[in-house]
Short mmCIF file of C-alpha atoms in Angstrom, two decimals:
data_model
loop_
_atom_site.label_atom_id
_atom_site.label_comp_id
_atom_site.label_asym_id
_atom_site.label_seq_id
_atom_site.Cartn_x
_atom_site.Cartn_y
_atom_site.Cartn_z
CA MET A 1 137.37 194.67 174.05
CA SER A 2 140.38 192.55 174.91
CA GLN A 3 142.15 195.59 176.44
CA THR A 4 139.30 196.46 178.43
CA SER A 5 139.02 192.88 179.75
CA ALA A 6 142.94 193.01 180.16
CA ALA A 7 142.65 196.35 182.32
CA LYS A 8 139.85 194.93 184.56
CA PRO A 9 140.94 191.36 186.00
CA ALA A 10 138.23 189.08 187.51
CA GLY A 11 137.04 190.12 190.84
CA ALA A 12 138.13 193.71 190.43
CA GLY A 13 134.55 195.12 190.81
CA PRO A 14 133.12 197.39 193.62
CA PHE A 15 134.27 196.10 196.99
CA SER A 16 136.31 193.55 195.43
CA THR A 17 138.84 191.36 197.19
CA PHE A 18 141.56 193.92 196.35
CA GLU A 19 139.70 196.71 197.80
CA ARG A 20 138.90 195.04 200.92
CA MET A 21 142.70 193.81 201.33
CA VAL A 22 143.97 197.49 200.78
CA ALA A 23 141.59 198.72 203.44
CA TRP A 24 142.61 196.17 205.89
CA ARG A 25 146.24 197.00 205.24
CA TYR A 26 145.36 200.56 206.00
CA LEU A 27 143.90 199.54 209.27
CA ARG A 28 146.72 197.79 210.60
CA SER A 29 149.34 199.67 212.56
CA ARG A 30 152.97 200.23 211.67
CA ARG A 31 155.77 202.05 213.48
CA ASN A 32 155.39 204.99 210.96
CA GLU A 33 151.84 205.27 211.39
CA THR A 34 151.52 205.42 215.22
CA MET A 35 149.40 208.39 215.41
CA VAL A 36 146.80 207.39 212.93
CA SER A 37 146.57 204.11 214.72
CA VAL A 38 146.14 205.88 218.04
CA ILE A 39 143.37 208.19 216.71
CA ALA A 40 141.54 205.08 215.03
CA SER A 41 141.44 203.36 218.49
CA ILE A 42 140.45 206.32 220.22
CA SER A 43 137.53 206.37 217.53
CA PHE A 44 136.78 202.78 218.16
CA LEU A 45 136.55 203.32 221.87
CA GLY A 46 134.39 206.40 221.69
CA ILE A 47 131.80 204.67 219.44
CA MET A 48 131.94 201.58 221.77
CA LEU A 49 131.51 203.55 224.88
CA GLY A 50 128.88 205.92 223.25
CA VAL A 51 126.70 203.18 222.04
CA ALA A 52 126.99 201.00 225.31
CA THR A 53 126.15 204.40 227.34
CA LEU A 54 123.17 205.03 225.30
CA ILE A 55 121.80 201.38 225.70
CA VAL A 56 122.46 201.22 229.30
CA VAL A 57 121.08 204.62 230.22
CA MET A 58 117.97 204.37 228.12
CA ALA A 59 117.57 200.86 229.70
CA VAL A 60 117.85 202.16 233.12
CA LEU A 61 115.43 205.00 232.35
CA ASN A 62 113.01 202.49 230.82
CA GLY A 63 113.38 200.25 233.87
CA PHE A 64 112.62 203.03 236.27
CA ARG A 65 109.51 203.92 234.36
CA ALA A 66 108.19 200.50 234.05
CA GLU A 67 108.97 199.54 237.83
CA LEU A 68 107.69 202.92 239.26
CA LEU A 69 104.50 202.31 236.89
CA SER A 70 103.88 198.65 238.03
CA ARG A 71 104.34 199.68 241.76
CA ILE A 72 101.85 202.81 241.36
CA LEU A 73 99.41 200.91 239.72
CA GLY A 74 99.80 197.86 242.02
CA ILE A 75 99.21 200.03 245.13
CA ASN A 76 96.77 202.83 243.70
CA GLY A 77 93.49 202.32 241.74
CA HIS A 78 93.25 202.78 237.97
CA LEU A 79 90.09 204.73 238.25
CA ILE A 80 88.99 206.57 241.53
CA VAL A 81 85.35 206.93 242.16
CA THR A 82 84.49 209.93 244.55
CA PRO A 83 81.13 211.11 245.32
CA VAL A 84 79.51 214.29 244.57
CA ASP A 85 76.40 214.89 246.39
CA LEU A 86 75.94 212.27 248.83
CA PRO A 87 78.54 210.11 250.67
CA LEU A 88 79.36 206.72 249.58
CA GLU A 89 76.98 204.95 252.26
CA ASP A 90 76.07 202.29 249.69
CA TYR A 91 79.74 201.49 248.77
CA ALA A 92 79.07 197.84 248.94
CA GLU A 93 76.21 197.59 246.60
CA LEU A 94 78.25 199.99 244.11
CA ALA A 95 81.56 197.90 244.38
CA ARG A 96 79.29 194.91 243.44
CA ARG A 97 77.76 196.61 240.56
CA ILE A 98 81.27 197.92 239.37
CA ASN A 99 82.77 194.54 239.61
CA GLY A 100 80.20 193.45 236.98
CA VAL A 101 81.54 195.72 234.42
CA PRO A 102 83.58 193.94 231.65
CA GLY A 103 87.34 194.96 231.83
CA VAL A 104 87.14 195.69 235.56
CA LYS A 105 89.26 193.47 237.78
CA TYR A 106 87.64 194.56 241.23
CA ALA A 107 86.59 197.71 242.96
CA ILE A 108 87.62 198.56 246.38
CA PRO A 109 86.09 200.86 249.16
CA LEU A 110 88.40 202.94 250.88
CA VAL A 111 88.82 205.44 253.84
CA GLU A 112 91.64 207.47 253.97
CA GLY A 113 93.40 210.17 255.97
CA GLN A 114 96.62 211.79 256.71
CA VAL A 115 98.13 210.94 260.27
CA LEU A 116 101.40 211.29 262.33
CA ALA A 117 102.71 207.83 262.97
CA ARG A 118 104.93 207.19 266.01
CA GLY A 119 106.66 204.01 267.29
CA ASN A 120 109.21 203.05 269.72
CA VAL A 121 111.93 205.33 268.32
CA GLY A 122 112.13 208.64 266.72
CA ALA A 123 109.67 211.68 266.79
CA GLY A 124 107.22 210.59 264.47
CA SER A 125 106.54 210.97 260.82
CA GLY A 126 103.73 211.66 258.31
CA ALA A 127 101.69 208.65 257.15
CA LEU A 128 98.66 207.73 254.99
CA VAL A 129 96.24 205.42 256.55
CA ARG A 130 94.01 203.47 254.13
CA GLY A 131 91.12 201.78 255.62
CA ILE A 132 90.30 198.60 253.82
CA ARG A 133 88.51 195.34 253.94
CA GLY A 134 90.63 192.10 254.59
CA GLU A 135 89.30 190.59 251.36
CA ASP A 136 90.09 193.46 249.44
CA LEU A 137 93.67 193.74 250.92
CA GLY A 138 94.41 190.15 249.77
CA LYS A 139 93.33 191.21 246.35
CA ILE A 140 95.90 194.02 246.01
CA THR A 141 98.82 191.33 245.17
CA LEU A 142 101.50 193.86 245.33
CA VAL A 143 100.99 193.87 249.09
CA ALA A 144 99.62 190.40 249.88
CA ASN A 145 102.36 188.72 247.86
CA ASN A 146 105.04 190.73 249.58
CA ILE A 147 104.33 190.13 253.36
CA LYS A 148 107.74 189.73 255.07
CA GLN A 149 106.51 189.46 258.64
CA GLY A 150 103.01 188.33 259.98
CA ALA A 151 99.85 187.67 257.83
CA ILE A 152 96.83 189.49 256.66
CA ALA A 153 94.46 186.53 257.29
CA GLY A 154 91.59 187.56 259.77
CA PHE A 155 92.71 191.23 259.01
CA ASP A 156 89.12 192.72 259.54
CA THR A 157 88.93 191.01 263.18
CA ALA A 158 92.54 191.18 264.32
CA GLY A 159 92.25 194.62 265.46
CA GLY A 160 95.79 195.77 264.18
CA VAL A 161 97.42 197.36 261.09
CA ALA A 162 99.59 196.39 258.28
CA ILE A 163 102.73 198.53 257.87
CA GLY A 164 105.69 199.03 255.37
CA SER A 165 109.09 197.58 256.22
CA ARG A 166 110.97 200.82 255.97
CA MET A 167 108.34 202.38 258.36
CA ALA A 168 108.90 199.53 260.65
CA ARG A 169 112.71 200.02 260.65
CA ASN A 170 112.54 203.77 261.15
CA HIS A 171 110.15 203.70 264.09
CA GLY A 172 111.89 200.50 265.77
CA LEU A 173 108.66 198.43 265.31
CA ALA A 174 108.34 194.39 265.30
CA LEU A 175 105.08 192.48 265.10
CA GLY A 176 103.05 192.94 267.92
CA ASP A 177 104.40 196.35 268.77
CA ILE A 178 102.11 199.33 269.11
CA ILE A 179 102.08 201.97 266.51
CA THR A 180 100.43 205.31 267.49
CA VAL A 181 98.49 207.41 264.82
CA ILE A 182 97.49 211.02 265.43
CA ALA A 183 95.17 212.61 263.51
CA PRO A 184 94.87 216.49 263.40
CA ASP A 185 90.99 216.52 262.95
CA GLY A 186 90.05 215.29 266.53
CA ASP A 187 87.07 215.62 268.48
CA GLY A 188 85.76 218.97 269.48
CA SER A 189 85.50 220.14 273.24
CA GLN A 190 85.27 223.14 275.42
CA LEU A 191 89.01 223.94 274.85
CA GLY A 192 88.98 223.43 271.05
CA THR A 193 89.66 220.47 268.83
CA THR A 194 91.95 218.25 270.13
CA PRO A 195 94.17 215.73 267.88
CA ARG A 196 92.65 212.09 268.01
CA LEU A 197 95.40 209.68 269.13
CA GLN A 198 95.06 206.00 269.03
CA GLY A 199 97.33 202.74 269.27
CA TYR A 200 97.03 199.74 266.98
CA ALA A 201 99.06 196.49 267.24
CA VAL A 202 101.29 195.74 264.11
CA THR A 203 99.93 192.51 262.71
CA ALA A 204 101.77 192.39 259.39
CA ILE A 205 104.74 194.16 257.85
CA PHE A 206 105.08 194.25 253.95
CA GLU A 207 107.73 195.40 251.37
CA VAL A 208 106.71 196.32 247.90
CA GLY A 209 110.07 197.64 246.97
CA MET A 210 109.22 201.47 246.54
CA SER A 211 110.49 203.41 249.62
CA GLU A 212 107.85 205.84 249.42
CA TYR A 213 105.04 203.38 249.91
CA ASP A 214 107.12 201.17 252.42
CA ALA A 215 107.60 204.19 254.68
CA SER A 216 104.37 205.89 254.37
CA ILE A 217 101.25 203.55 254.01
CA ILE A 218 99.40 202.00 257.01
CA TYR A 219 96.55 199.52 256.03
CA MET A 220 93.89 199.63 258.75
CA PRO A 221 90.70 197.42 258.73
CA LEU A 222 87.95 199.43 257.19
CA SER A 223 85.73 199.29 260.21
CA GLU A 224 88.35 200.58 262.38
CA ALA A 225 89.16 203.37 259.89
CA GLN A 226 85.60 204.48 259.68
CA THR A 227 85.53 204.70 263.75
CA TYR A 228 88.74 206.58 263.79
CA PHE A 229 88.04 209.15 261.11
CA ASN A 230 84.11 209.56 262.20
CA SER A 231 82.96 208.08 258.92
CA GLU A 232 81.00 205.22 260.23
CA GLY A 233 79.06 203.45 257.67
CA LYS A 234 80.71 205.53 254.80
CA ALA A 235 83.56 205.03 252.54
CA GLN A 236 85.33 208.07 251.07
CA SER A 237 86.22 206.58 247.75
CA LEU A 238 86.28 203.38 245.39
CA GLU A 239 89.34 202.50 243.82
CA VAL A 240 88.76 200.60 240.41
CA TYR A 241 91.39 198.35 239.00
CA LEU A 242 91.32 197.04 235.61
CA ASP A 243 92.53 194.20 233.58
CA ASP A 244 94.35 196.66 231.21
CA PRO A 245 95.23 200.14 232.79
CA ASP A 246 95.76 201.64 229.21
CA ASN A 247 92.17 201.10 228.50
CA VAL A 248 90.90 203.62 230.97
CA ASP A 249 88.88 205.56 228.45
CA GLY A 250 87.04 202.60 227.17
CA ILE A 251 86.03 201.76 230.78
CA ARG A 252 85.19 205.02 232.19
CA SER A 253 81.64 205.48 230.65
CA LYS A 254 80.83 202.01 231.54
CA VAL A 255 81.78 202.49 235.27
CA GLU A 256 79.67 205.71 235.06
CA GLU A 257 76.62 203.63 233.92
CA ALA A 258 77.15 200.99 236.32
CA VAL A 259 77.39 203.45 239.49
CA GLN A 260 73.89 205.16 238.57
CA ARG A 261 74.50 208.41 240.64
CA PRO A 262 76.62 211.65 240.20
CA ILE A 263 80.17 210.87 240.73
CA PHE A 264 83.68 212.35 239.73
CA LEU A 265 86.23 209.91 238.32
CA THR A 266 89.99 210.39 237.85
CA ASP A 267 92.53 207.90 236.38
CA TRP A 268 95.99 207.13 237.12
CA ARG A 269 97.07 209.12 234.16
CA GLU A 270 95.48 212.35 235.34
CA ARG A 271 96.88 211.91 238.92
CA ASN A 272 100.37 211.00 237.84
CA GLN A 273 100.78 213.16 234.84
CA THR A 274 103.59 215.50 236.06
CA PHE A 275 105.61 212.54 237.36
CA PHE A 276 105.54 210.63 234.24
CA SER A 277 105.78 213.54 231.91
CA ALA A 278 109.24 214.57 233.78
CA LEU A 279 110.48 210.88 233.18
CA GLN A 280 109.67 211.14 229.34
CA VAL A 281 111.33 214.62 229.03
CA GLN A 282 114.31 213.35 230.86
CA ARG A 283 114.57 210.32 228.85
CA ASN A 284 114.34 212.29 225.46
CA VAL A 285 117.11 214.72 226.85
CA MET A 286 119.47 212.05 227.78
CA PHE A 287 119.30 210.34 224.47
CA MET A 288 120.11 213.71 222.75
CA ILE A 289 122.90 214.48 225.10
CA LEU A 290 124.58 211.06 225.00
CA THR A 291 124.22 210.74 221.43
CA LEU A 292 126.91 213.61 221.39
CA ILE A 293 129.38 210.95 222.55
CA VAL A 294 128.79 209.13 219.31
CA LEU A 295 128.98 212.01 217.21
CA VAL A 296 132.43 213.28 218.97
CA ALA A 297 133.79 209.54 218.14
CA ALA A 298 132.66 209.95 214.61
CA LEU A 299 134.63 213.25 214.34
CA ASN A 300 137.70 211.17 215.53
CA ILE A 301 137.21 208.94 212.63
CA ILE A 302 137.25 211.98 210.17
CA SER A 303 140.54 213.42 211.67
CA GLY A 304 141.90 209.78 211.61
CA LEU A 305 141.17 209.21 207.85
CA ILE A 306 142.27 212.60 206.85
CA MET A 307 145.67 212.00 208.48
CA LEU A 308 145.77 208.48 206.76
CA VAL A 309 144.84 210.07 203.42
CA LYS A 310 147.73 212.57 203.82
CA ASP A 311 150.06 210.06 204.78
CA LYS A 312 149.17 207.59 202.04
CA GLY A 313 148.98 210.10 199.22
CA HIS A 314 152.04 208.51 197.66
CA ASP A 315 150.26 205.07 197.84
CA ILE A 316 147.09 206.55 196.44
CA ALA A 317 148.98 208.08 193.33
CA ILE A 318 150.58 204.62 192.64
CA LEU A 319 147.32 202.98 192.73
CA ARG A 320 145.76 205.46 190.43
CA THR A 321 148.66 205.19 187.80
CA MET A 322 148.02 201.19 188.15
CA GLY A 323 144.67 201.69 186.82
CA ALA A 324 142.50 202.39 190.25
CA THR A 325 139.64 204.40 189.70
CA ARG A 326 138.41 207.34 191.82
CA GLY A 327 135.45 204.97 193.03
CA ALA A 328 137.85 202.34 193.96
CA VAL A 329 140.01 204.64 195.98
CA MET A 330 136.87 205.99 197.63
CA ARG A 331 135.57 202.82 198.51
CA ILE A 332 138.81 201.77 199.88
CA PHE A 333 138.71 204.61 202.56
CA LEU A 334 134.94 204.25 203.10
CA MET A 335 135.56 200.55 204.01
CA THR A 336 138.43 201.73 206.24
CA GLY A 337 136.09 204.07 208.24
CA ALA A 338 133.16 201.92 208.18
CA ALA A 339 135.06 199.12 209.72
CA ILE A 340 135.94 201.42 212.91
CA GLY A 341 132.31 202.08 213.15
CA MET A 342 130.92 198.77 212.68
CA THR A 343 133.19 197.16 214.90
CA GLY A 344 132.73 199.88 217.68
CA THR A 345 128.91 199.88 217.45
CA LEU A 346 129.06 195.93 217.72
CA ALA A 347 131.33 196.08 220.72
CA GLY A 348 129.19 198.73 222.29
CA VAL A 349 126.23 196.61 221.83
CA LEU A 350 127.62 193.64 223.50
CA LEU A 351 129.09 195.85 226.26
CA GLY A 352 125.75 197.56 226.78
CA VAL A 353 123.71 194.41 227.14
CA PHE A 354 126.39 192.81 229.41
CA ILE A 355 125.90 195.79 231.56
CA CYS A 356 122.37 195.88 231.48
CA LEU A 357 122.14 192.35 232.52
CA ASN A 358 124.28 192.88 235.58
CA VAL A 359 123.36 196.48 236.53
CA GLU A 360 122.39 195.57 239.90
CA ARG A 361 125.56 193.66 240.86
CA ILE A 362 127.49 196.44 239.31
CA ARG A 363 125.84 198.97 241.55
CA GLN A 364 126.62 196.74 244.54
CA PHE A 365 130.23 196.32 243.56
CA PHE A 366 130.62 200.19 243.10
CA SER A 367 128.71 200.57 246.50
CA TRP A 368 131.03 198.19 248.46
CA LEU A 369 134.08 199.69 246.53
CA SER A 370 133.31 203.41 247.28
CA GLY A 371 131.65 202.83 250.85
CA THR A 372 128.59 204.65 249.99
CA VAL A 373 125.03 203.78 248.85
CA LEU A 374 124.78 204.50 245.29
CA PHE A 375 120.92 205.31 244.04
CA ASN A 376 119.64 205.48 247.46
CA PRO A 377 116.34 204.37 247.66
CA GLU A 378 115.30 207.17 249.83
CA LEU A 379 115.92 209.35 246.68
CA TYR A 380 115.42 207.08 243.72
CA PHE A 381 112.33 205.31 245.22
CA LEU A 382 113.37 201.69 244.21
CA SER A 383 115.14 199.36 246.34
CA GLN A 384 117.21 198.04 243.29
CA LEU A 385 118.38 199.58 240.21
CA PRO A 386 116.27 198.18 237.27
CA ALA A 387 117.23 197.85 233.54
CA LYS A 388 114.82 197.10 230.76
CA MET A 389 115.96 197.10 227.25
CA ASP A 390 113.71 198.04 224.37
CA VAL A 391 114.69 196.27 221.20
CA GLY A 392 113.34 199.06 218.97
CA GLU A 393 115.22 201.30 220.83
CA THR A 394 118.47 199.49 220.93
CA ILE A 395 118.07 199.21 217.13
CA SER A 396 117.78 202.81 216.63
CA VAL A 397 120.80 203.62 218.53
CA VAL A 398 122.66 200.86 216.58
CA LEU A 399 121.42 202.61 213.43
CA MET A 400 122.26 206.02 214.59
CA ALA A 401 125.71 204.93 215.20
CA LEU A 402 126.21 203.36 211.99
CA VAL A 403 124.94 206.30 210.06
CA LEU A 404 127.03 208.69 211.96
CA SER A 405 130.11 206.41 211.29
CA PHE A 406 129.24 206.15 207.76
CA LEU A 407 128.75 210.03 207.20
CA ALA A 408 132.10 210.67 208.99
CA THR A 409 133.96 208.50 206.17
CA LEU A 410 132.46 210.57 203.26
CA VAL A 411 134.83 213.68 203.38
CA PRO A 412 138.05 211.98 203.96
CA ALA A 413 137.25 209.23 201.20
CA TRP A 414 136.12 212.01 198.75
CA ARG A 415 139.41 213.93 199.41
CA ALA A 416 141.25 210.52 198.68
CA ALA A 417 139.43 209.97 195.56
CA ALA A 418 140.00 213.71 194.55
CA LEU A 419 143.72 213.37 194.79
CA ASP A 420 145.72 214.12 191.56
CA PRO A 421 148.34 211.52 191.23
CA VAL A 422 150.61 213.65 189.22
CA GLU A 423 150.47 216.31 191.90
CA ALA A 424 151.25 213.70 194.67
CA LEU A 425 154.05 212.12 192.77
CA ARG A 426 155.91 215.38 191.62
CA TYR A 427 156.49 216.42 195.32
CA GLU A 428 157.33 212.71 196.34
#
């Protein structure tokens, strides 16, 4: 019993001070261990950049989805009511009944149509005219709170239209200028159908931050749109906005009961299913691809530790002859590799969070540096680069990096523990 106590000093248990000290010494660089130190540094940088890249890319993809979703749902209704048998001549009464349904924020009657818009410059471009009452336009806060020029007060009686900032810029339009809208379905005559052409003054310019909407939507007073599209006294659809857009299934049946007539209901998920499914697929694929960066860095840990084991064969043999167990040797190299993985992961998280918090400034800097527009709004829909970090997703990235780093240390640590001290010292 006394011999056992003497062979195992106090503090010499698993992950003891002695084992941590040896592991730390193996991490430090010496002149004759330059290659091992370089591989360890590359492994650290690889894990740091891999974790940071994963966090930033996933945050940007989440930000894109959240921003696009908020703008799409802010402009378009969450439930769209369209008639089946008779036109919506009683749209005001239907809107009133739907507004009384619990969970419904408001219902808006609309008249819509595709037109060709032409201003002071350019050859014209396609646009979507949305006929809407002034009181309802004020309820669409994404538009009402982002009026850059003019006002929507008195929208019904002003006799003009509200257009997006990108449309105004593309066509050289300012407040008070005339925008000409041309509808292909015009009036019939002896010579055939002629396009309907009408000019309207620009009374307001809005900017919702989504280039597709800012460049293509024209809000027109409902009465004007009814006259222009030969729909006097009728609405084409009712757009229903909900308190919780994700609760469309629970509200759908209540809206059908409130309407009390045959209708066709579609929700925002059905109208944008392809778009958001593509975003989800892209997000999953990017996560799998970028995980390979961390995996490559983990493989560098394996190669670095194997070289370290080979270089420290004599030291391992001495430790074994002095009484160190196979488990102690294995834990020393486990801590050596885990230290690289843990510090690289922590540095990657800090770097990723910093980039996410300053992603728009970084984008502007590189745009200025390269002289080009990075993430052009014409292609990516949004005027700013968003980043939204998800706590659960970030934790999963950290856990994945730590698990890969730990698994990478098992093989070199097992080889170190399996080293025969007699054979190591025989050829020394």
